[in-house]
XYZ file of C-alpha atoms in Angstrom:
399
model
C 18.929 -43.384 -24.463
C 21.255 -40.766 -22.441
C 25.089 -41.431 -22.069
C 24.235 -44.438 -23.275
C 22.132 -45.645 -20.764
C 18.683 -46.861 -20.802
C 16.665 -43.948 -18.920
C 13.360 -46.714 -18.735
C 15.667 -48.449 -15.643
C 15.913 -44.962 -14.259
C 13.648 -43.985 -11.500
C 10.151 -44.023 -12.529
C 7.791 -40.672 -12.039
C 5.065 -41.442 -9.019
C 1.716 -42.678 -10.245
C -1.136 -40.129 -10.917
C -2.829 -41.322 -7.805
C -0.123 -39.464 -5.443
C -1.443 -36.141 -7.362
C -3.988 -33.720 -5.819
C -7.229 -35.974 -4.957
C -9.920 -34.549 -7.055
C -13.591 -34.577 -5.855
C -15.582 -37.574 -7.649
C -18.925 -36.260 -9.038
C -20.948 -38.295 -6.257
C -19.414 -35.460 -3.727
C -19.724 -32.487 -5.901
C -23.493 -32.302 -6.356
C -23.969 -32.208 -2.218
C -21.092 -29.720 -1.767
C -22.195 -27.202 -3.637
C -25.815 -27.605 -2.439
C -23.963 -26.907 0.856
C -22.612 -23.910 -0.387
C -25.335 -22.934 -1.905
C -27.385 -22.874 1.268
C -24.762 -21.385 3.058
C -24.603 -18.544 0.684
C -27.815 -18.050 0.728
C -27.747 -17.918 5.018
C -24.858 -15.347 4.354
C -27.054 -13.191 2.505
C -29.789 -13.531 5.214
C -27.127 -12.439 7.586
C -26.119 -9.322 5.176
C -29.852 -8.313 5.099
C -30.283 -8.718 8.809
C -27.013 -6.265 9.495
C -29.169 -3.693 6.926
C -32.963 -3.989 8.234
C -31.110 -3.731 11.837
C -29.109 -0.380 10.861
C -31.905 0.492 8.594
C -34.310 0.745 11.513
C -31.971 2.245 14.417
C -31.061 5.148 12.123
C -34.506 5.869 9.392
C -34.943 8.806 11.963
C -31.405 9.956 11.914
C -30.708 10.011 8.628
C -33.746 12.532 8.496
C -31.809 14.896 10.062
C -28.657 14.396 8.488
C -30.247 15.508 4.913
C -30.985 19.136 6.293
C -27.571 20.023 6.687
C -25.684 19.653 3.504
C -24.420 22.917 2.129
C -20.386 22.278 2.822
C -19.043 19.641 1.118
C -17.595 18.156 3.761
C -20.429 17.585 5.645
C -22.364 16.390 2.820
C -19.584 13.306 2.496
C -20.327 12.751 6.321
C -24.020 12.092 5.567
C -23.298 10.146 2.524
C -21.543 7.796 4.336
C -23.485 7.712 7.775
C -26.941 7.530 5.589
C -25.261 4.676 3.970
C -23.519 2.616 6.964
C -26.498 3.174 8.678
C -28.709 1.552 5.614
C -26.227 -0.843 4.548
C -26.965 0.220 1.027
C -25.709 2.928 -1.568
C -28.450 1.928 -3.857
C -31.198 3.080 -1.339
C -28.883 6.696 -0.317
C -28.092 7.330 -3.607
C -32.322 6.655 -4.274
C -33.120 8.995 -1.278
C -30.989 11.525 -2.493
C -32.593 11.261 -6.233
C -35.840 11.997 -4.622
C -34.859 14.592 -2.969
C -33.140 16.548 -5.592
C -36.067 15.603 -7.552
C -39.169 17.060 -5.111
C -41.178 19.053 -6.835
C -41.205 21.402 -3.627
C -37.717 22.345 -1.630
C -35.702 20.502 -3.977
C -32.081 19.476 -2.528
C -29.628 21.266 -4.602
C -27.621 19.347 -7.117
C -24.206 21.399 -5.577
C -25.363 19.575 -1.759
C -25.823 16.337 -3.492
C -22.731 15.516 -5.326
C -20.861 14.870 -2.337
C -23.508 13.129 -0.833
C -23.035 10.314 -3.321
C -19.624 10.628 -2.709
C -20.054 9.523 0.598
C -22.592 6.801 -0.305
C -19.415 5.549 -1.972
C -17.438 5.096 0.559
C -20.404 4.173 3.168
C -21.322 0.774 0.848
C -17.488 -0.512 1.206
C -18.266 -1.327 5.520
C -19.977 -4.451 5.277
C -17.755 -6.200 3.315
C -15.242 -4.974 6.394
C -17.090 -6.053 8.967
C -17.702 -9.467 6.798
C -13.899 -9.896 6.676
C -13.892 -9.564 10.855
C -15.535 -13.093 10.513
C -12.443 -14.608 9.341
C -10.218 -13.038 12.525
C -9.689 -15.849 14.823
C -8.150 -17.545 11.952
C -5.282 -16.186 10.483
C -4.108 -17.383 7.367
C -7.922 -16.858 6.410
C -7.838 -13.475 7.767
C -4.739 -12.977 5.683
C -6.293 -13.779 2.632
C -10.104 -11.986 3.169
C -9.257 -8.879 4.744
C -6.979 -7.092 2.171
C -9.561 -7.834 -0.111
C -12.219 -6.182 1.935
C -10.271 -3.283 2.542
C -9.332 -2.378 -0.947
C -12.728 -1.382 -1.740
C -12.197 0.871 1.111
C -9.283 2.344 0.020
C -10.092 2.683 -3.752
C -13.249 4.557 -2.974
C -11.515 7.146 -0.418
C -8.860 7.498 -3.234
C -11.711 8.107 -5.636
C -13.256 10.964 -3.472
C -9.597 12.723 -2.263
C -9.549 13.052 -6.722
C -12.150 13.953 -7.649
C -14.199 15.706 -5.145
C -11.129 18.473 -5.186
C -11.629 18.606 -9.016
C -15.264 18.437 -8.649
C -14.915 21.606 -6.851
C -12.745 23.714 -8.876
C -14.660 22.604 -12.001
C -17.828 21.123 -11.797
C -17.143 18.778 -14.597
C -19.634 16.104 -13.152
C -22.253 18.283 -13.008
C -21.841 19.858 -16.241
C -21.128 16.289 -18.036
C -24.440 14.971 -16.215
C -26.325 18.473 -16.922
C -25.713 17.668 -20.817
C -26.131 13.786 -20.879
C -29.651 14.329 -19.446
C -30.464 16.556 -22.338
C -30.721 13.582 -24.204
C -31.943 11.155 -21.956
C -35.283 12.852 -20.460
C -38.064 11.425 -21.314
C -36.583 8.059 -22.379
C -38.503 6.575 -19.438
C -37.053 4.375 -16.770
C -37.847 1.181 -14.895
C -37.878 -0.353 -11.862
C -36.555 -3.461 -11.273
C -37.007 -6.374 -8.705
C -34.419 -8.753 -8.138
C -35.554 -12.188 -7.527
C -32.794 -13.371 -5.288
C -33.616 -9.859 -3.282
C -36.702 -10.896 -3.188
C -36.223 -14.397 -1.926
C -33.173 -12.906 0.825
C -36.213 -10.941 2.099
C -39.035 -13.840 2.117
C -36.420 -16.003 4.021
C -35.235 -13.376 6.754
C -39.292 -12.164 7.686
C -39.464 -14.899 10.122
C -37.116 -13.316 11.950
C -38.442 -9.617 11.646
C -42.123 -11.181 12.165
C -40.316 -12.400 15.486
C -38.600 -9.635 16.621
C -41.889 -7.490 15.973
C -43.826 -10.101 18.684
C -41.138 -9.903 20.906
C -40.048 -6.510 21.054
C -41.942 -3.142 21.459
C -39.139 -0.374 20.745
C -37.464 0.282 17.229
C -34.116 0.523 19.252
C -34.349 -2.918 20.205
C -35.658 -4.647 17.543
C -32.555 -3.250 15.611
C -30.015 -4.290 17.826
C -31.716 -7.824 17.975
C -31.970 -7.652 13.922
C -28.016 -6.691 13.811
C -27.249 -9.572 16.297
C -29.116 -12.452 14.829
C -27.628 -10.626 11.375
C -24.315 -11.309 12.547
C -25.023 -14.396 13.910
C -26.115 -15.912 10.155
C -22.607 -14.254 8.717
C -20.283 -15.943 10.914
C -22.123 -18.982 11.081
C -22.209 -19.096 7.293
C -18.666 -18.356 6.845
C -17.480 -20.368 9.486
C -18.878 -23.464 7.439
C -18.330 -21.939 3.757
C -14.717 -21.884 3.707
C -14.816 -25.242 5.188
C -17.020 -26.523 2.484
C -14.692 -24.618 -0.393
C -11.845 -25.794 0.937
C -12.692 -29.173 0.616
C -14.192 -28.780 -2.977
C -10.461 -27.544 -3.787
C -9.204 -29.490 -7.087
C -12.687 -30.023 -7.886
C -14.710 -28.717 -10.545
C -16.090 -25.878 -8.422
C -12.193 -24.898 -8.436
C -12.140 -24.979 -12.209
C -14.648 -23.330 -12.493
C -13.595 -20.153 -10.643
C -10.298 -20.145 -11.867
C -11.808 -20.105 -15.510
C -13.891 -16.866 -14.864
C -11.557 -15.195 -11.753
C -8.316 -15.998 -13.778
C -9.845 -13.227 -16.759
C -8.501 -10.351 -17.688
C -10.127 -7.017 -16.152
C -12.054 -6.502 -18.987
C -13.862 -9.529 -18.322
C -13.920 -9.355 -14.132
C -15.370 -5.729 -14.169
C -18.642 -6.310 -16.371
C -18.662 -9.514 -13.883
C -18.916 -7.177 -10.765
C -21.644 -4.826 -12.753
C -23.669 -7.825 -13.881
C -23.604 -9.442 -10.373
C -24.434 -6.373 -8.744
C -27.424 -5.498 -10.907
C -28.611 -9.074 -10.477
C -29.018 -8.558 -6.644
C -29.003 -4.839 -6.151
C -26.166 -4.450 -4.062
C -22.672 -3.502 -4.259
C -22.042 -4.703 -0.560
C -23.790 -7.981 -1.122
C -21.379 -8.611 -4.094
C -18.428 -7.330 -2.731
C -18.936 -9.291 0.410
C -19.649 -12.188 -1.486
C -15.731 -11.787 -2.385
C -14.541 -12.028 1.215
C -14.872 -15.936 2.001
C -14.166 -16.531 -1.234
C -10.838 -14.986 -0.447
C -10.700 -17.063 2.934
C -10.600 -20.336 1.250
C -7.927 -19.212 -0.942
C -10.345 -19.315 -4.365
C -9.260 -15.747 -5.101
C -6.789 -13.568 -5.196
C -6.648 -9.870 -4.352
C -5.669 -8.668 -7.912
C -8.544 -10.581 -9.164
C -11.406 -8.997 -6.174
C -10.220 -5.486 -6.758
C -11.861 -4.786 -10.465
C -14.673 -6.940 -9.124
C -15.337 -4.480 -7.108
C -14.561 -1.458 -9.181
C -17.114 -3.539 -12.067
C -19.512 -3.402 -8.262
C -19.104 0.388 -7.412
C -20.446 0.849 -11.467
C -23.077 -1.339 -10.926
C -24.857 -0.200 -7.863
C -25.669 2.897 -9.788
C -27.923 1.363 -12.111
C -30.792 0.748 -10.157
C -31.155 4.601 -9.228
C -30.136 5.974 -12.640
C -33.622 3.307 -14.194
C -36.085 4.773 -11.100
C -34.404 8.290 -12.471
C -35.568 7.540 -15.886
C -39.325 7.308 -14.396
C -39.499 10.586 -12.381
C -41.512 13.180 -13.421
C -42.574 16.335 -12.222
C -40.402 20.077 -12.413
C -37.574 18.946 -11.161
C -36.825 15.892 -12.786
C -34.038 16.863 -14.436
C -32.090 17.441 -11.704
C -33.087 13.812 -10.415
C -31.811 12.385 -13.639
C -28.706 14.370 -13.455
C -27.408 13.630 -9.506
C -28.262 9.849 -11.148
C -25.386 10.264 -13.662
C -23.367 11.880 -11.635
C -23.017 8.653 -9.223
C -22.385 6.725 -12.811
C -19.759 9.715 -13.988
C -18.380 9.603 -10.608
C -17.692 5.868 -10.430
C -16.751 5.493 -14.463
C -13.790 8.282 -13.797
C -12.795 6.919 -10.638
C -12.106 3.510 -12.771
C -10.466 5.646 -15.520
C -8.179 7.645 -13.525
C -7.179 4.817 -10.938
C -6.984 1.346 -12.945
C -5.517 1.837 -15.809
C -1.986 2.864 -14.987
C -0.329 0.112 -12.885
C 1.704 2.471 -10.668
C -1.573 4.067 -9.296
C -3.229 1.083 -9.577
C -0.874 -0.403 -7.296
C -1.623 2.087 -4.860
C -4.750 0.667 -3.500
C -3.261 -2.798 -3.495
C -0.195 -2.541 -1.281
C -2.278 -0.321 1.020
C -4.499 -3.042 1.601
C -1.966 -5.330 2.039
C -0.152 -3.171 4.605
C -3.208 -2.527 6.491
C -3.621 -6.424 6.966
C -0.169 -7.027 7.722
C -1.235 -4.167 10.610
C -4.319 -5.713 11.208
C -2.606 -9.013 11.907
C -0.866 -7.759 14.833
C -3.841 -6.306 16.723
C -7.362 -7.444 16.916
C -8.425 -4.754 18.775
C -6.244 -2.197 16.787
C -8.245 -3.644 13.748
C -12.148 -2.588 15.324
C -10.695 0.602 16.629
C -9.026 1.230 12.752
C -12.682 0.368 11.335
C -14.486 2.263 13.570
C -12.164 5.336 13.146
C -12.409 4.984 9.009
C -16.007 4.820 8.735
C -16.816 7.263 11.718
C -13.398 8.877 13.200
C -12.767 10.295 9.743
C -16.595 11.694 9.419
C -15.971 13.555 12.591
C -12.876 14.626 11.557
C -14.805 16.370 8.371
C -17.153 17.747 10.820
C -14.503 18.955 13.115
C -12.809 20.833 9.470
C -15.991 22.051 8.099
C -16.825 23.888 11.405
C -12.777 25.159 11.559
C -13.754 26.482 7.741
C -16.496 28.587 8.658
């Protein structure tokens, strides 16, 4: 009763039926087989981009080791060595070897930037991942600010700490005396399955380009190509497929795990990254996700923070294992990609008005990026290489 009046006569509430549809469980099972095997093309597509690179630039990236002594320049080869390899995992590996050859060593001073630069190098597939998404915008509203704040966290990391890393050394020094305690532990070295399966189901296609094509130029361009051929094919389909699973299960069950608190999304991104050996493969990973409106950008970003800790793993365990005179200083450029990436988390994320730096950044670089798609390739193509030659151009000035 209200006022006297019966509310039952009232105006009845609309049946359950006019509420979201949800997905009955004879549809679930097929659509996320679908995704599955659309993920799984999406990775094919992500190795394809790397074997391609990989191969136009193994002689390049030769070169670019020798000359390392400014700091500047040893960002610049960082982040070639890794565009160019589509991999921090295999630079920062490189450069362990290197500082850990028992003749000519690198030195440990040349190297820290180097990883640096990895740092920043691993963040471009994801970018060109979210270039998938730009003939549609409201997707391309939603993936591309979540690419880019990996981007812009990691050159925020670098303009930190590399200045302190200069005046101090503290990542040296804090490696130097972790090492103490770790040589001789022994390491491991560790074999993803789902690596191994991404790179079972994309040697038809190198097999192919190896019968067809003579020249290493070639191959890689046709290996980049049919790369980006399998990432916006996938895509294209994926958010398609996850849209239409929306209200499902598949939806509850990302909002369970995405809707956690940092502490939770962070060791998600390490874990996930370990699993497959690849920062870029789980940040990219992110990007459709994003599309189809399953994830927000304050939920990606300490995914990918949780992904820039994880990648080091896999070099610090093969650092473990190295022997020889000079192991040491292996071990210790190892840590310093850990150090590097723990402090960057410390300093940045936990106070929310430099944590919001990052964030609106990437969220005014996409309201940009909406305006122009041509502004958008020219912006990428300037961060990852304009900027390089602009390090160049101030190391040279320097001296």
């Amino acid at each position: 009763m209200k006022n006297g009046h019966d509310v039952s006569s009232g105006p009845k509430l609309p049946p359950l039926a006019a509420q979201p549809p949800t997905v009955s469980h004879t549809n679930f099972a097929p659509r996320l087989l679908s995704a599955l095997g659309l993920l799984f093309v999406f990775f094919l597509g992500v190795k394809g981009l790397g074997d391609g690179f990989r191969l136009l630039g193994e002689d390049v990236i030769t070169t670019f080791f020798a000359a390392t002594e400014n700091p500047f320049i040893g960002i610049v080869v960082g982040l070639l060595a890794t565009t160019l390899v589509q991999s921090s995992s295999v630079t920062t590996a490189m450069i362990v070897g290197l500082v850990a050859a028992p003749e000519n060593p690198l030195p440990l001073a040349n190297a820290v930037p180097m990883v640096m630069g990895a740092n920043i190098g691993t963040t471009v597939t994801a970018t060109i991942v979210s270039l998938a998404h730009i003939g549609r915008r409201y997707e391309f509203e939603r993936a591309f600010p979540v690419a880019v704040c990996h981007d812009v966290f990691n050159y925020l990391a670098v303009l930190i700490l590399l200045p302190l890393e200069m005046t101090t050394g503290y990542l040296r020094r804090l490696a130097g005396a972790c090492s103490t305690f770790l040589s001789g532990v022994g390491g491991v070295e560790y074999q993803s399955p789902l690596r191994e399966a991404i790179s079972l189901g994309f040697s038809p296609v190198i097999t192919l380009a190896e019968t067809l094509f003579s020249g290493d130029g070639i191959r890689s361009l046709f290996l980049i190509a049919v790369g980006g051929f399998f990432i916006f094919f996938s895509l294209f389909l994926f958010v398609k497929v996850m849209r239409s699973a929306m209200h499902s299960r598949v939806e509850r069950v990302l909002n369970s795990v995405l809707g956690s608190k940092a502490a939770v999304l962070i060791p998600v991104g390490v874990l996930v990254t370990v699993m497959v050996q690849s920062s870029s493969i789980t940040t990219s990973l992110l990007v459709p996700l994003a599309g189809a409106g399953l994830l927000r950008l304050e939920q990606a970003f300490p995914i990918t923070i949780g992904a820039n800790i994880g990648t080091t793993v896999t070099a610090l365990l093969a650092a473990l294992a190295v022997s020889g005179p000079n192991a040491g200083a292996g071990l210790e450029i190892a840590l310093v990609h850990l150090f590097f990436n723990l402090s960057s988390l410390l300093i940045i994320y936990p106070v929310q008005m430099i944590r919001r730096v990052p964030l609106r950044l990437s969220r005014g670089l996409s309201r940009l990026a909406l305006r122009s798609r041509r502004l958008t390739v020219l912006w990428i193509v300037l961060l990852f290489y304009g900027l390089p030659a602009l390090c160049i151009a101030v190391s040279r000035f320097i001296q």
